[in-house]
Amino acid sequence: MFIKSEQRRLAYQMLVFDEVIKKGSFTAAAESLGHTKSAVSQYVSQLEADLGVRLLNRSTRQLNLTVVGQQLAERSEQLLDLLMTTIEEVKSHELAPAGRIAITAPHAFESSLVTPIVAQLCHEYPKLVPELLFSDERLDLLQNNLDLAISVGQQKDSAYHAILIGKLSSILVASPAYLAKNRVTDKVINMQHLVILPWQQQALLEGPHGENMVFSSDKLLKVNTSISAINSVKCGAGIGLTPSIFVQDDLASGQLQRVLPDYQGEVRDVYALHSYQQQLPLVLRRFVDRLKMAFGRVSNLGEG
């Protein structure tokens, strides 16, 4: 366990380590930081000694990160980002974010993700004027005068920048009323009533040993939004294939139950798209960070 003085020293050592990685050499990092090369090398050596691990494999030509070094490099970059954000927040206290921000996202992101986060930001920055446009269509940022677009799945090549937010893992769910009347096994899924979305036609479910099962039946209720699918399932209309992040509260309350928990649907990436050439404005960075945290909490809970 580090004492306070060592913790303070560790933070600066990590920042020096981050600069070494970014510059690619001790010499370049020393020039950037205004230290001597030997001082920079000593900072990194002391960091390795304090942690009891090797972070770099050194040679006369290049520096190579170890596995542990790669992990610490990511954390060091996060530390620097946090420090820069903190400084910017303090400096911009009198120039707090204000005015219009326009964000689009799929309907299912509204109640549990986007709206609560934007409400928090409005409380912190009273002069914000948010515009939220919920649509399951992919709206073009420039054509619709948008600052940020939350998009799910593979992205088309474009001039927009994509920030990975998290992953959507889909699970099978049904209401207690439906399960009380229907015995569900992997052998009879194609004979069950299913609630299906347009992009779930012939969707594959992956089993515990890598085997695939088609999410299909002759008894279908077709809907066009994830919210409609979830509400239909809660009403007992059938089994739904739904991202776990959107039904975690329903599962916790008992309104929905997992079906065939060893099977799951395709895992899809979630991105925040923007057209800013430099760093995102502070308020949009805060939005993106909090959305990432929301996805992280679901991952930490094991998604069911």
CSV table of C-alpha atoms in Angstrom, one decimal:
chain,number,residue,atom,x,y,z
A,1,MET,CA,0.0,0.0,0.0
A,2,PHE,CA,1.4,3.4,-1.0
A,3,ILE,CA,1.7,6.2,1.5
A,4,LYS,CA,0.5,9.7,0.5
A,5,SER,CA,3.9,11.0,-0.5
A,6,GLU,CA,4.5,7.9,-2.7
A,7,GLN,CA,1.1,8.4,-4.3
A,8,ARG,CA,1.9,12.0,-5.2
A,9,ARG,CA,5.2,10.9,-6.7
A,10,LEU,CA,3.6,8.0,-8.6
A,11,ALA,CA,1.2,10.4,-10.4
A,12,TYR,CA,4.0,12.4,-11.8
A,13,GLN,CA,6.0,9.3,-12.7
A,14,MET,CA,3.0,8.1,-14.7
A,15,LEU,CA,2.8,11.4,-16.6
A,16,VAL,CA,6.5,11.2,-17.5
A,17,PHE,CA,5.9,7.6,-18.5
A,18,ASP,CA,3.0,8.7,-20.7
A,19,GLU,CA,5.2,11.3,-22.4
A,20,VAL,CA,8.0,8.7,-23.1
A,21,ILE,CA,5.5,6.5,-24.8
A,22,LYS,CA,4.0,9.3,-26.9
A,23,LYS,CA,7.4,10.6,-28.0
A,24,GLY,CA,8.9,7.2,-28.5
A,25,SER,CA,12.2,7.9,-26.7
A,26,PHE,CA,13.7,9.2,-23.4
A,27,THR,CA,15.5,11.9,-25.3
A,28,ALA,CA,12.4,13.3,-27.0
A,29,ALA,CA,10.4,13.1,-23.8
A,30,ALA,CA,13.2,14.9,-21.9
A,31,GLU,CA,13.1,17.8,-24.5
A,32,SER,CA,9.3,18.0,-24.2
A,33,LEU,CA,9.2,18.0,-20.4
A,34,GLY,CA,12.3,20.2,-19.9
A,35,HIS,CA,14.2,17.5,-18.0
A,36,THR,CA,17.5,15.8,-18.7
A,37,LYS,CA,17.4,12.4,-20.4
A,38,SER,CA,18.9,10.8,-17.2
A,39,ALA,CA,16.1,12.4,-15.1
A,40,VAL,CA,13.4,11.0,-17.3
A,41,SER,CA,15.0,7.5,-17.3
A,42,GLN,CA,15.2,7.7,-13.5
A,43,TYR,CA,11.5,8.6,-13.2
A,44,VAL,CA,10.5,5.6,-15.3
A,45,SER,CA,12.9,3.3,-13.4
A,46,GLN,CA,11.6,4.5,-10.1
A,47,LEU,CA,8.0,3.9,-11.3
A,48,GLU,CA,9.0,0.3,-12.2
A,49,ALA,CA,10.6,-0.2,-8.8
A,50,ASP,CA,7.7,1.2,-6.9
A,51,LEU,CA,5.2,-1.0,-8.8
A,52,GLY,CA,7.5,-4.0,-8.8
A,53,VAL,CA,7.0,-4.7,-12.5
A,54,ARG,CA,8.9,-4.1,-15.8
A,55,LEU,CA,7.1,-1.7,-18.0
A,56,LEU,CA,9.5,-1.3,-20.9
A,57,ASN,CA,11.9,-3.6,-22.8
A,58,ARG,CA,14.7,-1.2,-23.7
A,59,SER,CA,17.1,-1.5,-26.6
A,60,THR,CA,19.5,0.9,-28.3
A,61,ARG,CA,17.0,1.4,-31.1
A,62,GLN,CA,13.5,1.3,-29.6
A,63,LEU,CA,11.3,1.0,-26.6
A,64,ASN,CA,8.8,-1.9,-26.4
A,65,LEU,CA,6.0,-2.0,-23.9
A,66,THR,CA,5.4,-5.1,-21.9
A,67,VAL,CA,1.8,-6.4,-21.3
A,68,VAL,CA,1.7,-4.6,-18.0
A,69,GLY,CA,3.3,-1.6,-19.5
A,70,GLN,CA,0.6,-1.4,-22.1
A,71,GLN,CA,-2.1,-1.4,-19.4
A,72,LEU,CA,-0.3,1.3,-17.4
A,73,ALA,CA,0.1,3.4,-20.6
A,74,GLU,CA,-3.6,3.4,-21.0
A,75,ARG,CA,-4.1,4.4,-17.4
A,76,SER,CA,-1.5,7.1,-17.7
A,77,GLU,CA,-3.2,8.6,-20.7
A,78,GLN,CA,-6.5,8.6,-18.8
A,79,LEU,CA,-4.7,10.4,-15.9
A,80,LEU,CA,-3.4,13.1,-18.2
A,81,ASP,CA,-6.9,13.5,-19.8
A,82,LEU,CA,-8.4,13.8,-16.3
A,83,LEU,CA,-5.8,16.4,-15.3
A,84,MET,CA,-6.4,18.4,-18.5
A,85,THR,CA,-10.1,18.3,-18.1
A,86,THR,CA,-9.9,19.4,-14.5
A,87,ILE,CA,-7.7,22.4,-15.5
A,88,GLU,CA,-10.0,23.3,-18.3
A,89,GLU,CA,-13.0,23.1,-16.0
A,90,VAL,CA,-11.4,25.5,-13.5
A,91,LYS,CA,-10.3,27.9,-16.2
A,92,SER,CA,-13.7,27.9,-17.9
A,93,HIS,CA,-15.7,28.3,-14.7
A,94,GLU,CA,-16.6,31.9,-15.7
A,95,LEU,CA,-17.1,30.7,-19.3
A,96,ALA,CA,-19.2,27.7,-18.6
A,97,PRO,CA,-20.7,25.9,-21.6
A,98,ALA,CA,-23.8,27.7,-23.0
A,99,GLY,CA,-26.0,27.6,-26.0
A,100,ARG,CA,-27.2,24.9,-28.3
A,101,ILE,CA,-26.0,21.3,-28.4
A,102,ALA,CA,-27.8,18.9,-30.7
A,103,ILE,CA,-27.6,15.1,-30.1
A,104,THR,CA,-29.3,12.3,-31.9
A,105,ALA,CA,-29.7,8.7,-30.7
A,106,PRO,CA,-31.9,5.6,-31.2
A,107,HIS,CA,-35.2,5.6,-29.3
A,108,ALA,CA,-34.1,2.9,-26.9
A,109,PHE,CA,-31.3,5.2,-25.5
A,110,GLU,CA,-33.7,7.9,-24.4
A,111,SER,CA,-35.1,7.1,-21.0
A,112,SER,CA,-32.2,5.3,-19.2
A,113,LEU,CA,-29.2,6.8,-20.9
A,114,VAL,CA,-29.3,10.0,-23.0
A,115,THR,CA,-32.0,12.0,-21.2
A,116,PRO,CA,-30.7,11.5,-17.6
A,117,ILE,CA,-27.2,12.5,-18.7
A,118,VAL,CA,-28.3,15.6,-20.5
A,119,ALA,CA,-30.5,16.6,-17.5
A,120,GLN,CA,-27.4,16.3,-15.3
A,121,LEU,CA,-25.5,18.5,-17.6
A,122,CYS,CA,-28.3,21.1,-17.7
A,123,HIS,CA,-28.2,21.3,-13.9
A,124,GLU,CA,-24.4,21.8,-14.0
A,125,TYR,CA,-24.5,24.3,-16.9
A,126,PRO,CA,-27.8,26.2,-16.7
A,127,LYS,CA,-27.2,28.2,-19.9
A,128,LEU,CA,-27.2,25.0,-22.1
A,129,VAL,CA,-29.9,24.7,-24.7
A,130,PRO,CA,-30.0,21.0,-25.6
A,131,GLU,CA,-31.8,19.6,-28.7
A,132,LEU,CA,-32.4,15.9,-28.5
A,133,LEU,CA,-33.6,14.0,-31.6
A,134,PHE,CA,-34.4,10.4,-31.1
A,135,SER,CA,-34.6,8.3,-34.3
A,136,ASP,CA,-33.7,4.7,-35.2
A,137,GLU,CA,-32.6,6.1,-38.6
A,138,ARG,CA,-28.9,7.2,-39.0
A,139,LEU,CA,-29.1,10.9,-39.3
A,140,ASP,CA,-26.3,12.8,-41.0
A,141,LEU,CA,-24.6,15.2,-38.7
A,142,LEU,CA,-24.1,18.1,-41.2
A,143,GLN,CA,-27.4,17.7,-43.0
A,144,ASN,CA,-29.3,17.8,-39.8
A,145,ASN,CA,-27.0,20.4,-38.0
A,146,LEU,CA,-26.1,18.0,-35.2
A,147,ASP,CA,-23.2,18.0,-32.8
A,148,LEU,CA,-23.2,14.3,-31.9
A,149,ALA,CA,-24.8,11.1,-33.1
A,150,ILE,CA,-25.1,7.9,-31.2
A,151,SER,CA,-24.9,5.0,-33.6
A,152,VAL,CA,-25.0,1.3,-33.2
A,153,GLY,CA,-23.2,-1.3,-35.4
A,154,GLN,CA,-20.7,-1.2,-38.2
A,155,GLN,CA,-20.1,2.4,-39.4
A,156,LYS,CA,-19.8,3.5,-43.0
A,157,ASP,CA,-16.5,5.1,-44.1
A,158,SER,CA,-16.9,8.8,-43.7
A,159,ALA,CA,-15.1,12.0,-42.7
A,160,TYR,CA,-16.7,11.8,-39.2
A,161,HIS,CA,-14.8,10.8,-36.1
A,162,ALA,CA,-16.1,7.8,-34.2
A,163,ILE,CA,-15.6,7.3,-30.5
A,164,LEU,CA,-16.3,3.8,-29.2
A,165,ILE,CA,-18.8,4.1,-26.3
A,166,GLY,CA,-19.3,0.4,-25.4
A,167,LYS,CA,-21.0,-2.7,-26.6
A,168,LEU,CA,-24.6,-3.9,-26.8
A,169,SER,CA,-25.0,-7.5,-25.8
A,170,SER,CA,-28.5,-8.9,-26.6
A,171,ILE,CA,-30.2,-11.4,-24.4
A,172,LEU,CA,-33.4,-13.4,-24.6
A,173,VAL,CA,-36.2,-12.2,-22.2
A,174,ALA,CA,-39.9,-12.8,-21.5
A,175,SER,CA,-42.5,-11.9,-19.0
A,176,PRO,CA,-43.3,-14.1,-16.0
A,177,ALA,CA,-46.8,-14.5,-17.4
A,178,TYR,CA,-45.6,-15.8,-20.8
A,179,LEU,CA,-43.2,-18.2,-19.1
A,180,ALA,CA,-45.9,-19.5,-16.8
A,181,LYS,CA,-47.8,-20.7,-19.9
A,182,ASN,CA,-44.9,-21.8,-22.1
A,183,ARG,CA,-42.0,-24.1,-21.4
A,184,VAL,CA,-39.0,-22.8,-23.3
A,185,THR,CA,-36.0,-24.9,-24.3
A,186,ASP,CA,-33.4,-24.5,-27.1
A,187,LYS,CA,-35.2,-27.3,-28.9
A,188,VAL,CA,-38.5,-25.4,-29.2
A,189,ILE,CA,-37.5,-21.8,-29.6
A,190,ASN,CA,-38.7,-21.9,-33.2
A,191,MET,CA,-42.2,-22.8,-32.0
A,192,GLN,CA,-42.4,-19.9,-29.5
A,193,HIS,CA,-44.1,-16.6,-30.0
A,194,LEU,CA,-41.2,-14.1,-30.8
A,195,VAL,CA,-41.2,-10.3,-30.8
A,196,ILE,CA,-38.9,-9.3,-33.6
A,197,LEU,CA,-37.3,-6.1,-35.0
A,198,PRO,CA,-36.5,-5.4,-38.7
A,199,TRP,CA,-32.8,-6.0,-38.2
A,200,GLN,CA,-33.4,-9.3,-36.3
A,201,GLN,CA,-34.7,-11.3,-39.3
A,202,GLN,CA,-32.8,-14.6,-39.1
A,203,ALA,CA,-30.6,-13.3,-36.3
A,204,LEU,CA,-28.2,-15.9,-34.9
A,205,LEU,CA,-28.0,-16.8,-31.2
A,206,GLU,CA,-24.6,-18.1,-30.0
A,207,GLY,CA,-24.7,-21.0,-27.5
A,208,PRO,CA,-22.2,-21.8,-24.7
A,209,HIS,CA,-20.1,-24.1,-27.0
A,210,GLY,CA,-20.1,-21.8,-30.0
A,211,GLU,CA,-23.1,-23.4,-31.6
A,212,ASN,CA,-25.6,-21.2,-33.4
A,213,MET,CA,-29.4,-21.1,-33.2
A,214,VAL,CA,-31.6,-19.0,-35.5
A,215,PHE,CA,-34.0,-16.5,-33.7
A,216,SER,CA,-37.0,-17.3,-35.9
A,217,SER,CA,-40.5,-18.7,-35.7
A,218,ASP,CA,-43.8,-18.9,-37.6
A,219,LYS,CA,-45.4,-17.0,-34.6
A,220,LEU,CA,-44.0,-13.5,-34.9
A,221,LEU,CA,-45.0,-10.1,-33.7
A,222,LYS,CA,-43.1,-7.6,-35.8
A,223,VAL,CA,-42.3,-4.1,-34.4
A,224,ASN,CA,-40.1,-1.3,-35.6
A,225,THR,CA,-38.4,0.1,-32.4
A,226,SER,CA,-36.6,-1.5,-29.5
A,227,ILE,CA,-39.0,0.3,-27.0
A,228,SER,CA,-42.0,-1.3,-28.8
A,229,ALA,CA,-40.3,-4.7,-28.6
A,230,ILE,CA,-39.6,-4.4,-24.9
A,231,ASN,CA,-43.1,-3.2,-24.1
A,232,SER,CA,-44.6,-6.0,-26.2
A,233,VAL,CA,-42.5,-8.6,-24.3
A,234,LYS,CA,-43.5,-7.1,-20.9
A,235,CYS,CA,-47.1,-7.5,-22.0
A,236,GLY,CA,-46.6,-11.2,-22.5
A,237,ALA,CA,-46.6,-11.2,-26.3
A,238,GLY,CA,-43.6,-13.4,-26.6
A,239,ILE,CA,-39.9,-13.7,-26.3
A,240,GLY,CA,-37.7,-10.8,-27.2
A,241,LEU,CA,-34.0,-10.4,-28.1
A,242,THR,CA,-33.0,-7.2,-26.4
A,243,PRO,CA,-29.8,-5.4,-25.4
A,244,SER,CA,-29.3,-6.1,-21.7
A,245,ILE,CA,-28.6,-2.4,-20.9
A,246,PHE,CA,-32.2,-1.5,-21.8
A,247,VAL,CA,-33.8,-4.1,-19.6
A,248,GLN,CA,-31.6,-4.2,-16.5
A,249,ASP,CA,-34.2,-2.5,-14.4
A,250,ASP,CA,-37.0,-4.7,-15.6
A,251,LEU,CA,-34.9,-7.8,-14.8
A,252,ALA,CA,-34.1,-6.5,-11.4
A,253,SER,CA,-37.8,-5.7,-10.6
A,254,GLY,CA,-39.0,-9.1,-12.0
A,255,GLN,CA,-41.1,-7.6,-14.8
A,256,LEU,CA,-38.9,-9.6,-17.2
A,257,GLN,CA,-36.9,-12.8,-16.8
A,258,ARG,CA,-34.0,-14.3,-18.8
A,259,VAL,CA,-34.8,-17.0,-21.2
A,260,LEU,CA,-32.1,-19.5,-22.2
A,261,PRO,CA,-29.3,-17.5,-20.4
A,262,ASP,CA,-26.6,-19.6,-22.1
A,263,TYR,CA,-27.5,-18.0,-25.4
A,264,GLN,CA,-26.9,-14.4,-26.6
A,265,GLY,CA,-27.3,-12.4,-29.8
A,266,GLU,CA,-24.7,-10.6,-31.8
A,267,VAL,CA,-22.6,-8.1,-29.8
A,268,ARG,CA,-22.7,-4.7,-31.5
A,269,ASP,CA,-20.5,-1.7,-30.9
A,270,VAL,CA,-21.9,1.7,-30.0
A,271,TYR,CA,-20.2,4.8,-31.3
A,272,ALA,CA,-20.5,8.6,-30.8
A,273,LEU,CA,-19.9,10.3,-34.1
A,274,HIS,CA,-18.8,13.9,-34.5
A,275,SER,CA,-17.3,16.2,-37.1
A,276,TYR,CA,-15.0,18.3,-34.9
A,277,GLN,CA,-11.5,18.4,-36.2
A,278,GLN,CA,-9.9,19.1,-32.8
A,279,GLN,CA,-11.0,18.0,-29.3
A,280,LEU,CA,-14.7,17.8,-28.5
A,281,PRO,CA,-16.1,20.8,-26.6
A,282,LEU,CA,-16.1,20.3,-22.8
A,283,VAL,CA,-19.8,19.6,-22.5
A,284,LEU,CA,-19.8,17.0,-25.3
A,285,ARG,CA,-16.8,15.3,-23.7
A,286,ARG,CA,-18.7,15.1,-20.4
A,287,PHE,CA,-21.7,13.6,-22.2
A,288,VAL,CA,-19.5,11.0,-23.9
A,289,ASP,CA,-17.6,10.1,-20.7
A,290,ARG,CA,-20.8,9.6,-18.8
A,291,LEU,CA,-22.3,7.5,-21.5
A,292,LYS,CA,-19.2,5.3,-21.4
A,293,MET,CA,-19.5,5.0,-17.6
A,294,ALA,CA,-23.1,3.8,-18.0
A,295,PHE,CA,-22.0,1.1,-20.4
A,296,GLY,CA,-19.1,0.2,-18.1
A,297,ARG,CA,-21.5,-0.3,-15.1
A,298,VAL,CA,-23.5,-2.8,-17.1
A,299,SER,CA,-20.3,-4.7,-18.1
A,300,ASN,CA,-19.1,-4.7,-14.5
A,301,LEU,CA,-22.4,-6.3,-13.5
A,302,GLY,CA,-21.8,-9.1,-16.0
A,303,GLU,CA,-24.8,-8.1,-18.1
A,304,GLY,CA,-27.1,-10.5,-16.3
